[in-house]
mmCIF file of C-alpha atoms in Angstrom:
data_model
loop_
_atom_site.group_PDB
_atom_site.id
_atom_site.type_symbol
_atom_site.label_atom_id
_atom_site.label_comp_id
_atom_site.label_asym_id
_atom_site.label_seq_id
_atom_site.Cartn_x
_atom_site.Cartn_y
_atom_site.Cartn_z
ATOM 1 C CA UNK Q 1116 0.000 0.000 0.000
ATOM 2 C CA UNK Q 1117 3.015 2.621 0.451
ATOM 3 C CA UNK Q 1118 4.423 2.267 -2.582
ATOM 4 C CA UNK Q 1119 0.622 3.116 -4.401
ATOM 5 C CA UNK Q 1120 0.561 6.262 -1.766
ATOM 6 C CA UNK Q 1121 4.524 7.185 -2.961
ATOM 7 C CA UNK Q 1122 3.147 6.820 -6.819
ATOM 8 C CA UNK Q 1123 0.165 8.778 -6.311
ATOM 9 C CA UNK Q 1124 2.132 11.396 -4.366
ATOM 10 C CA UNK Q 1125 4.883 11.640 -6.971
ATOM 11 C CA UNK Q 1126 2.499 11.712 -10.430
ATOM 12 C CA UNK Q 1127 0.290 14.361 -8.142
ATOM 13 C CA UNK Q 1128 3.473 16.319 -7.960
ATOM 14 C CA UNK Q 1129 4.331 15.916 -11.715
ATOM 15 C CA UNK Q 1130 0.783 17.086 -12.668
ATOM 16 C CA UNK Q 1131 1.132 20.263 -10.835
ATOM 17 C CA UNK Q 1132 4.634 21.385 -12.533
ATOM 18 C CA UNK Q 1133 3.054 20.235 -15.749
ATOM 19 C CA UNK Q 1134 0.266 23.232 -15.341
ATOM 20 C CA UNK Q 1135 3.509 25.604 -14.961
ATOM 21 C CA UNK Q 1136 4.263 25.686 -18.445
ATOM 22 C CA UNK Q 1137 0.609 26.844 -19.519
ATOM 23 C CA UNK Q 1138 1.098 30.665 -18.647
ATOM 24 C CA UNK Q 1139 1.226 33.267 -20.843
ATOM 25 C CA UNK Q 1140 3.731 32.261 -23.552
ATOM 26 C CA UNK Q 1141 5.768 36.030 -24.726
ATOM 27 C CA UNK Q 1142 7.253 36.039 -28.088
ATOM 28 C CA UNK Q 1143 10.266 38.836 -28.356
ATOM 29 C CA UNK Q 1144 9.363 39.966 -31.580
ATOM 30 C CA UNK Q 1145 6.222 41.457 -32.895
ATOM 31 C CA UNK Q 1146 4.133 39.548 -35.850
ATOM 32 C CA UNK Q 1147 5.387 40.958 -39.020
ATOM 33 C CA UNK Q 1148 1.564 42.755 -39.817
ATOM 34 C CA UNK Q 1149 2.811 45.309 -36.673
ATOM 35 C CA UNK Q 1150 4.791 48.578 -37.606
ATOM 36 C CA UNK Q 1151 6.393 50.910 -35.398
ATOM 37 C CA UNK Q 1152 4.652 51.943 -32.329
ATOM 38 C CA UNK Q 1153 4.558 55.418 -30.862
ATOM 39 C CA UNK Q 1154 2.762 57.117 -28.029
ATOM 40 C CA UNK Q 1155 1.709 60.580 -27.409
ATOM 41 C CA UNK Q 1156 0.807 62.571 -24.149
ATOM 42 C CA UNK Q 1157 -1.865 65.060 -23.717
ATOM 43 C CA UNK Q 1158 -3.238 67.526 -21.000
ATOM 44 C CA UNK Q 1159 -6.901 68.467 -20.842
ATOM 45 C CA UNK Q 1160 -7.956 71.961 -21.338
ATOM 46 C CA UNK Q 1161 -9.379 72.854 -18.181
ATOM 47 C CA UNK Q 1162 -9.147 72.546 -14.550
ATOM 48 C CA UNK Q 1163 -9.849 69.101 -13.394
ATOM 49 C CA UNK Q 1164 -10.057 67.379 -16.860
ATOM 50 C CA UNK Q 1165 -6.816 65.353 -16.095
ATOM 51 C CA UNK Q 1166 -3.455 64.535 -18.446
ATOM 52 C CA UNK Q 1167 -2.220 61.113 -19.891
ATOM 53 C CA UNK Q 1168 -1.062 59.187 -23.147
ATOM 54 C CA UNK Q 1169 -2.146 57.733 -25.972
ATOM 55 C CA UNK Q 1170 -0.116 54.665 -27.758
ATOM 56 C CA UNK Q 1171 -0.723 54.130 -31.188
ATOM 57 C CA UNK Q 1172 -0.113 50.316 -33.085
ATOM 58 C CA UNK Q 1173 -0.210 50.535 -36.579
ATOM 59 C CA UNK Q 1174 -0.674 47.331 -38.525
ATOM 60 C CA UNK Q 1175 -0.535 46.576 -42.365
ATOM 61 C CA UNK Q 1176 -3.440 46.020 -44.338
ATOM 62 C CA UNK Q 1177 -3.263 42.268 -44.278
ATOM 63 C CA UNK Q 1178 -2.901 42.071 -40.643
ATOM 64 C CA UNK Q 1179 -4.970 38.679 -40.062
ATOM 65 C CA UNK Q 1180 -4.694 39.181 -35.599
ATOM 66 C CA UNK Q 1181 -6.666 40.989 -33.764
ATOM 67 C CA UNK Q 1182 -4.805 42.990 -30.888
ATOM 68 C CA UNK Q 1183 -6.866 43.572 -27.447
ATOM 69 C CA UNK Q 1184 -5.113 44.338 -24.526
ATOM 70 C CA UNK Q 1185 -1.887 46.061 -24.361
ATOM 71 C CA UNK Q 1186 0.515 46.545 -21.101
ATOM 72 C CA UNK Q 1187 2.692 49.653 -21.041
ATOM 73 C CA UNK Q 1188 4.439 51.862 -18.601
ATOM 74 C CA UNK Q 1189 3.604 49.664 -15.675
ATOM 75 C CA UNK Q 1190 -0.476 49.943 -16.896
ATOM 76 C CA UNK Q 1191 -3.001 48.137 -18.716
ATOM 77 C CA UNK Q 1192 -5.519 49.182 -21.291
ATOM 78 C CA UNK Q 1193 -7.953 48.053 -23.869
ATOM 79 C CA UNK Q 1194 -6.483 48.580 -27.366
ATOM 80 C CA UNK Q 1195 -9.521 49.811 -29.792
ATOM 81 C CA UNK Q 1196 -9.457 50.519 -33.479
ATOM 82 C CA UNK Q 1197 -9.713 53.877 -34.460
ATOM 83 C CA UNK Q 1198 -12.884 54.540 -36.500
ATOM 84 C CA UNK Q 1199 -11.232 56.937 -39.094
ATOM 85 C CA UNK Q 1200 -8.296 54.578 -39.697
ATOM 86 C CA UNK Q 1201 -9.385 49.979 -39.177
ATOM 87 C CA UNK Q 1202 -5.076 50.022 -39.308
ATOM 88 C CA UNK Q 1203 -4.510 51.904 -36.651
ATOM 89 C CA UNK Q 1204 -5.144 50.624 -32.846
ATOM 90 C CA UNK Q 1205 -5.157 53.042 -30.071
ATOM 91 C CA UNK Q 1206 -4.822 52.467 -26.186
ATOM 92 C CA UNK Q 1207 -5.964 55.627 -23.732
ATOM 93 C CA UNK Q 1208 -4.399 55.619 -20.403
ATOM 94 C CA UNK Q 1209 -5.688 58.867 -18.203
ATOM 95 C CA UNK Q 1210 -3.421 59.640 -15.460
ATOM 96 C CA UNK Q 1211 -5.257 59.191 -11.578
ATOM 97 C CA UNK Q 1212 -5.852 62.467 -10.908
ATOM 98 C CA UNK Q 1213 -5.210 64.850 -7.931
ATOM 99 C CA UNK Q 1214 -7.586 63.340 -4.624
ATOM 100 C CA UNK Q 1215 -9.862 66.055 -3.895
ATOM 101 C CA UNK Q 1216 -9.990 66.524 0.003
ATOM 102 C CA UNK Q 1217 -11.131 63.974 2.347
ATOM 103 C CA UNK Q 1218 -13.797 65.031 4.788
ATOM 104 C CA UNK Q 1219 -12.472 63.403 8.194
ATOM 105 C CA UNK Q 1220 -15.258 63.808 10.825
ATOM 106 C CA UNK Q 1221 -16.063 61.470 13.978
ATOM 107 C CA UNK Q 1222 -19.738 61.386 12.802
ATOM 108 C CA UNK Q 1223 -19.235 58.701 9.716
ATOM 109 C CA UNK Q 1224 -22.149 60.376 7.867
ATOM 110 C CA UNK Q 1225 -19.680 63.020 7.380
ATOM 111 C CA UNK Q 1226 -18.091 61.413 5.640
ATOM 112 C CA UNK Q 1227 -19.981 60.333 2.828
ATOM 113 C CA UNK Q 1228 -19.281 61.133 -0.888
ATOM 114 C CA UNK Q 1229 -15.487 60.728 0.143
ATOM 115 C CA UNK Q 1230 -14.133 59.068 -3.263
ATOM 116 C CA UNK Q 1231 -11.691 56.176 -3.192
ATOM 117 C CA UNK Q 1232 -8.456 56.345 -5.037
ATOM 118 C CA UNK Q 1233 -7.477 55.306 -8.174
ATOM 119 C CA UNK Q 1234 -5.377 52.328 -8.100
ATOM 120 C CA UNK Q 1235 -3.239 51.401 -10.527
ATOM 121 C CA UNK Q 1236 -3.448 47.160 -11.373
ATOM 122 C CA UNK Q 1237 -0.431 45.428 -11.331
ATOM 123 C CA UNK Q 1238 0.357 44.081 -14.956
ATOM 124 C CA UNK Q 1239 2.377 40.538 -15.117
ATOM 125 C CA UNK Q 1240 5.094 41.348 -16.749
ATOM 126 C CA UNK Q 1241 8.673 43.095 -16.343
ATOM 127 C CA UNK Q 1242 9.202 45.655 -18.723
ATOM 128 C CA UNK Q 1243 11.570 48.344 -19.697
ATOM 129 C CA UNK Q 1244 11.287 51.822 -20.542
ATOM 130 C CA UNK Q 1245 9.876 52.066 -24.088
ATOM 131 C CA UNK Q 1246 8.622 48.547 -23.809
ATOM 132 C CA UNK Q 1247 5.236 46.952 -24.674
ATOM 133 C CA UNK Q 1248 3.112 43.829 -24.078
ATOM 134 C CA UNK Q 1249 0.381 43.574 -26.371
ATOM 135 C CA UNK Q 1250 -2.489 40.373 -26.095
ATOM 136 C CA UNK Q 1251 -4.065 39.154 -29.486
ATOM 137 C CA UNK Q 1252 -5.631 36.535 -30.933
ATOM 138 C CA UNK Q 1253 -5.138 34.605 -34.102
ATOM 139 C CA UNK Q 1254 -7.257 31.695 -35.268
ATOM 140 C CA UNK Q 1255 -8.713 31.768 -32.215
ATOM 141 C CA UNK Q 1256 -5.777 31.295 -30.042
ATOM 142 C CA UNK Q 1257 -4.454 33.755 -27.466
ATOM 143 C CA UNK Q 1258 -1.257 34.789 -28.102
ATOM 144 C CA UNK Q 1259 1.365 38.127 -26.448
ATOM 145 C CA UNK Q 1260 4.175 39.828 -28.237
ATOM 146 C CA UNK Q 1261 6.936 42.252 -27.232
ATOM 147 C CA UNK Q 1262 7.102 45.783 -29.060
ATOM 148 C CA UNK Q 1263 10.423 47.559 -27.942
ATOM 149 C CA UNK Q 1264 11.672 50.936 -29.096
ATOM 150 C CA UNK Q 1265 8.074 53.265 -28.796
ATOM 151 C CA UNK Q 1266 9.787 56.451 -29.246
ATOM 152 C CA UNK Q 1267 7.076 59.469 -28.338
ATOM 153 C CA UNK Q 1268 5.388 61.561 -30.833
ATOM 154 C CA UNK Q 1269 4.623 65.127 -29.615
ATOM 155 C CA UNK Q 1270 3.526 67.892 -31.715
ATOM 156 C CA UNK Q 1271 3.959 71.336 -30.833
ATOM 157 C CA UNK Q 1272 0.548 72.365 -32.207
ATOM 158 C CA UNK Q 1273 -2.602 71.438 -30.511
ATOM 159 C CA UNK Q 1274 -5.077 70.151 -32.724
ATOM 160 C CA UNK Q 1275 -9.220 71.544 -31.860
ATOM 161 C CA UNK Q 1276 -12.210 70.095 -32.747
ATOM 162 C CA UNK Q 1277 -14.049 73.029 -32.985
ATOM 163 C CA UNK Q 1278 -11.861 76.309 -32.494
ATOM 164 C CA UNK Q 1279 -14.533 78.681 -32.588
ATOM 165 C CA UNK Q 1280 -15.894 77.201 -29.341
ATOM 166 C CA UNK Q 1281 -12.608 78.667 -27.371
ATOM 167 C CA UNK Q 1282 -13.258 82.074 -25.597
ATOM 168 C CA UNK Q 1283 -10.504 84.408 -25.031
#
């Protein structure tokens, strides 16, 4: 009976290192459909309205993936296609804003309407400055690539909508 108990124990424990190697499988290079990435910040007009970045994926016209979720500077966001350009994804990270005051009162109904902070999710992986992780799919299977290099794109002109709604 000991040796069926040393068996068991030892194919249990063989199992669980097998599951190991199922995690998220990162290939270095980026498919060849993805061109050079680039990011750009921006700072809303008004008081309150917050900063961040964009980061732009381009892809060729054949790209056969589809690209959903892309890690960057320590943060994760939902890549989207922009509607003007189906070769272009786009990933909007807002910076957390300033808190506004806490009320601190020893009545807790004082309190109320305090807002929590914004916390930022831990992504799972290590990555360097200028470095991407980017989750796609093709033929149905899961799949993350490494995009190294995203140089930022500033112009000194701000672009508007509609200029003629500014007010000086």
């Amino acid at each position: 009976m000991k040796p069926f108990f040393l068996s068991l124990s030892a194919l249990l424990i063989l199992m669980s290192f097998s599951n190991c190697a199922n995690g998220k499988q990162l290939q270095e290079e980026p498919p060849m459909v993805v061109k050079e990435a680039y990011y750009t910040t921006w700072k809303g007009g008004v008081r309150g309205a917050g900063s961040g970045f964009n980061l732009f994926i381009p892809v060729t016209a054949d790209a056969e993936i589809e690209m959903d979720t892309v890690y960057f500077r320590g943060r994760k966001s939902v890549l989207e296609k922009e509607p003007f350009d189906p070769h272009l994804y786009v990933a909007r990270f807002k910076n957390p804003g300033v808190n506004k005051d806490f009320v601190m009162h020893k009545d807790p109904k004082m309190e109320y309407g305090n807002e929590l902070p914004a916390v930022i999710e831990k992504i799972p992986f290590e990555l360097e400055e200028g470095e991407a992780v980017v989750r796609y799919t093709k033929d149905g299977v899961e799949k993350f690539f490494r995009i190294k290099d995203i140089q930022r794109r500033d112009d000194g002109e701000v672009r508007l909508k509609k200029p003629e709604n500014i007010q000086h």
